[in-house]
Amino acid sequence: MAKEIWKPGNMLYPLPVVMVSMTDKNGKYNIITIAWAGTVCTNPPMISISVRPERYSYPILQETGEFVINLTTRNLVFATDYCGVKSGRDVDKFAKLGLTPVSASIVKAPMIGESPVNLECRVTQVQQLGSHAMFLAEVVAVHAEERYMDAEHKFHLEQAEPIVYSHGAYLLCGEQLGTFGYSVRRKPERNTK
């Protein structure tokens, strides 16, 4: 297959796209959309988000060291985009978008009530990496919407229609193609009697 060679760049797509909510020291809420977020560690549970220093949210994250990652869905795609292109300097995004700020259980940052999953986070380290700073954070609490739980208490995020970000576009997550370990799982033996 023929391929073009491009200059080095971030082409790791698709990515989770999340809305990160926070509150400044005066109690003013803000939301920033981040596609540069990822899992870092299982034990302790840690994630990272990368933010440009010129963003309005940057000094808030630096000062407070707390935020909430709110997973995004089909119903939140407009808000997801809006929170990525409008600055909290100019607009109260919760009020403008009709989003519900909900008190978190541990951190002071609000959760977005309309998000099916909220991860309360505390910053443990900030690494200046060039155009962005990476905020490493420990997940100190997780909230999952009960309506996506089945009778066996298994969570079904797919029912919330989660979205991802890929090269400038928001995409709906598609059909399940397999489950972890299916490629090596032993097939049940057939009874030939």
Tab-separated table of C-alpha atoms in Angstrom, residues 10-127:
chain	number	residue	atom	x	y	z
A	10	ASN	CA	-0.190	14.138	16.540
A	11	MET	CA	-2.172	11.726	14.420
A	12	LEU	CA	-3.182	9.372	17.205
A	13	TYR	CA	-6.898	9.169	16.441
A	14	PRO	CA	-9.635	8.655	17.478
A	15	LEU	CA	-9.327	10.120	20.954
A	16	PRO	CA	-11.676	10.364	23.880
A	17	VAL	CA	-13.169	13.843	23.965
A	18	VAL	CA	-14.111	14.973	27.452
A	19	MET	CA	-15.490	18.059	29.118
A	20	VAL	CA	-13.354	19.041	32.095
A	21	SER	CA	-15.159	21.055	34.735
A	22	MET	CA	-13.502	23.123	37.437
A	23	THR	CA	-14.064	25.996	39.802
A	24	ASP	CA	-11.683	28.831	40.551
A	25	LYS	CA	-10.802	29.989	44.066
A	26	ASN	CA	-13.722	32.449	43.971
A	27	GLY	CA	-16.240	29.716	43.174
A	28	LYS	CA	-16.696	30.559	39.459
A	29	TYR	CA	-17.317	27.443	37.371
A	30	ASN	CA	-15.772	26.700	33.987
A	31	ILE	CA	-15.733	23.878	31.447
A	32	ILE	CA	-13.016	23.164	28.886
A	33	THR	CA	-13.196	20.500	26.182
A	34	ILE	CA	-10.103	18.330	25.965
A	35	ALA	CA	-9.235	15.653	23.429
A	36	TRP	CA	-5.728	15.185	24.791
A	37	ALA	CA	-6.700	13.067	27.780
A	38	GLY	CA	-5.679	9.565	28.645
A	39	THR	CA	-5.287	6.753	31.098
A	40	VAL	CA	-1.927	6.706	32.870
A	41	CYS	CA	-2.106	4.087	35.610
A	42	THR	CA	-4.466	1.540	37.183
A	43	ASN	CA	-3.186	1.514	40.746
A	44	PRO	CA	-3.481	4.231	41.841
A	45	PRO	CA	-6.038	5.191	39.183
A	46	MET	CA	-4.500	8.095	37.266
A	47	ILE	CA	-5.256	10.071	34.130
A	48	SER	CA	-3.696	12.988	32.298
A	49	ILE	CA	-5.017	16.022	30.488
A	50	SER	CA	-2.922	18.413	28.402
A	51	VAL	CA	-3.739	22.127	28.353
A	52	ARG	CA	-2.109	25.119	26.653
A	53	PRO	CA	-0.895	27.751	29.157
A	54	GLU	CA	-2.785	30.528	27.329
A	55	ARG	CA	-6.149	28.850	27.933
A	56	TYR	CA	-8.418	30.455	30.534
A	57	SER	CA	-8.629	27.132	32.399
A	58	TYR	CA	-4.864	26.748	32.795
A	59	PRO	CA	-4.346	29.048	35.809
A	60	ILE	CA	-7.482	27.628	37.455
A	61	LEU	CA	-6.056	24.113	37.200
A	62	GLN	CA	-2.680	25.379	38.463
A	63	GLU	CA	-4.246	27.150	41.472
A	64	THR	CA	-6.790	24.580	42.571
A	65	GLY	CA	-5.231	21.285	41.470
A	66	GLU	CA	-8.701	19.761	41.048
A	67	PHE	CA	-11.061	19.015	38.183
A	68	VAL	CA	-13.750	16.618	37.001
A	69	ILE	CA	-13.598	14.694	33.738
A	70	ASN	CA	-17.105	14.354	32.292
A	71	LEU	CA	-17.595	11.777	29.533
A	72	THR	CA	-19.362	13.027	26.418
A	73	THR	CA	-22.254	11.598	24.414
A	74	ARG	CA	-24.385	12.209	21.335
A	75	ASN	CA	-26.655	14.429	23.457
A	76	LEU	CA	-23.654	16.463	24.630
A	77	VAL	CA	-21.902	16.918	21.265
A	78	PHE	CA	-23.007	20.560	20.811
A	79	ALA	CA	-21.924	21.435	24.369
A	80	THR	CA	-18.671	19.537	23.839
A	81	ASP	CA	-17.804	21.632	20.802
A	82	TYR	CA	-18.998	24.902	22.363
A	83	CYS	CA	-16.873	24.389	25.486
A	84	GLY	CA	-13.855	23.872	23.251
A	85	VAL	CA	-14.222	27.048	21.214
A	86	LYS	CA	-15.686	29.564	23.684
A	87	SER	CA	-13.669	30.937	26.565
A	88	GLY	CA	-14.818	30.982	30.159
A	89	ARG	CA	-13.450	34.533	30.264
A	90	ASP	CA	-16.421	35.571	28.149
A	91	VAL	CA	-19.295	33.226	29.000
A	92	ASP	CA	-20.732	31.093	31.803
A	93	LYS	CA	-20.849	27.810	29.899
A	94	PHE	CA	-23.080	26.014	32.413
A	95	ALA	CA	-25.719	28.762	32.122
A	96	LYS	CA	-25.379	29.301	28.356
A	97	LEU	CA	-25.732	25.571	27.576
A	98	GLY	CA	-28.296	24.721	30.250
A	99	LEU	CA	-25.933	22.234	31.873
A	100	THR	CA	-26.449	21.226	35.490
A	101	PRO	CA	-23.552	21.761	37.910
A	102	VAL	CA	-23.672	18.978	40.506
A	103	SER	CA	-21.576	18.938	43.676
A	104	ALA	CA	-18.826	16.337	43.582
A	105	SER	CA	-18.238	14.087	46.575
A	106	ILE	CA	-14.553	14.936	47.181
A	107	VAL	CA	-13.268	17.782	44.985
A	108	LYS	CA	-14.688	21.310	44.850
A	109	ALA	CA	-15.030	21.267	41.054
A	110	PRO	CA	-18.600	20.628	39.867
A	111	MET	CA	-19.681	17.599	37.871
A	112	ILE	CA	-21.818	17.997	34.743
A	113	GLY	CA	-25.123	16.347	35.640
A	114	GLU	CA	-25.918	15.419	32.030
A	115	SER	CA	-22.729	13.366	31.640
A	116	PRO	CA	-23.152	9.603	32.227
A	117	VAL	CA	-19.757	9.268	33.954
A	118	ASN	CA	-17.846	11.812	36.056
A	119	LEU	CA	-14.303	11.287	37.350
A	120	GLU	CA	-13.220	13.474	40.253
A	121	CYS	CA	-9.504	14.203	39.936
A	122	ARG	CA	-6.701	15.714	42.004
A	123	VAL	CA	-3.536	16.901	40.279
A	124	THR	CA	-0.366	15.187	41.493
A	125	GLN	CA	2.092	16.655	39.012
A	126	VAL	CA	2.296	19.206	36.192
A	127	GLN	CA	4.823	18.682	33.407
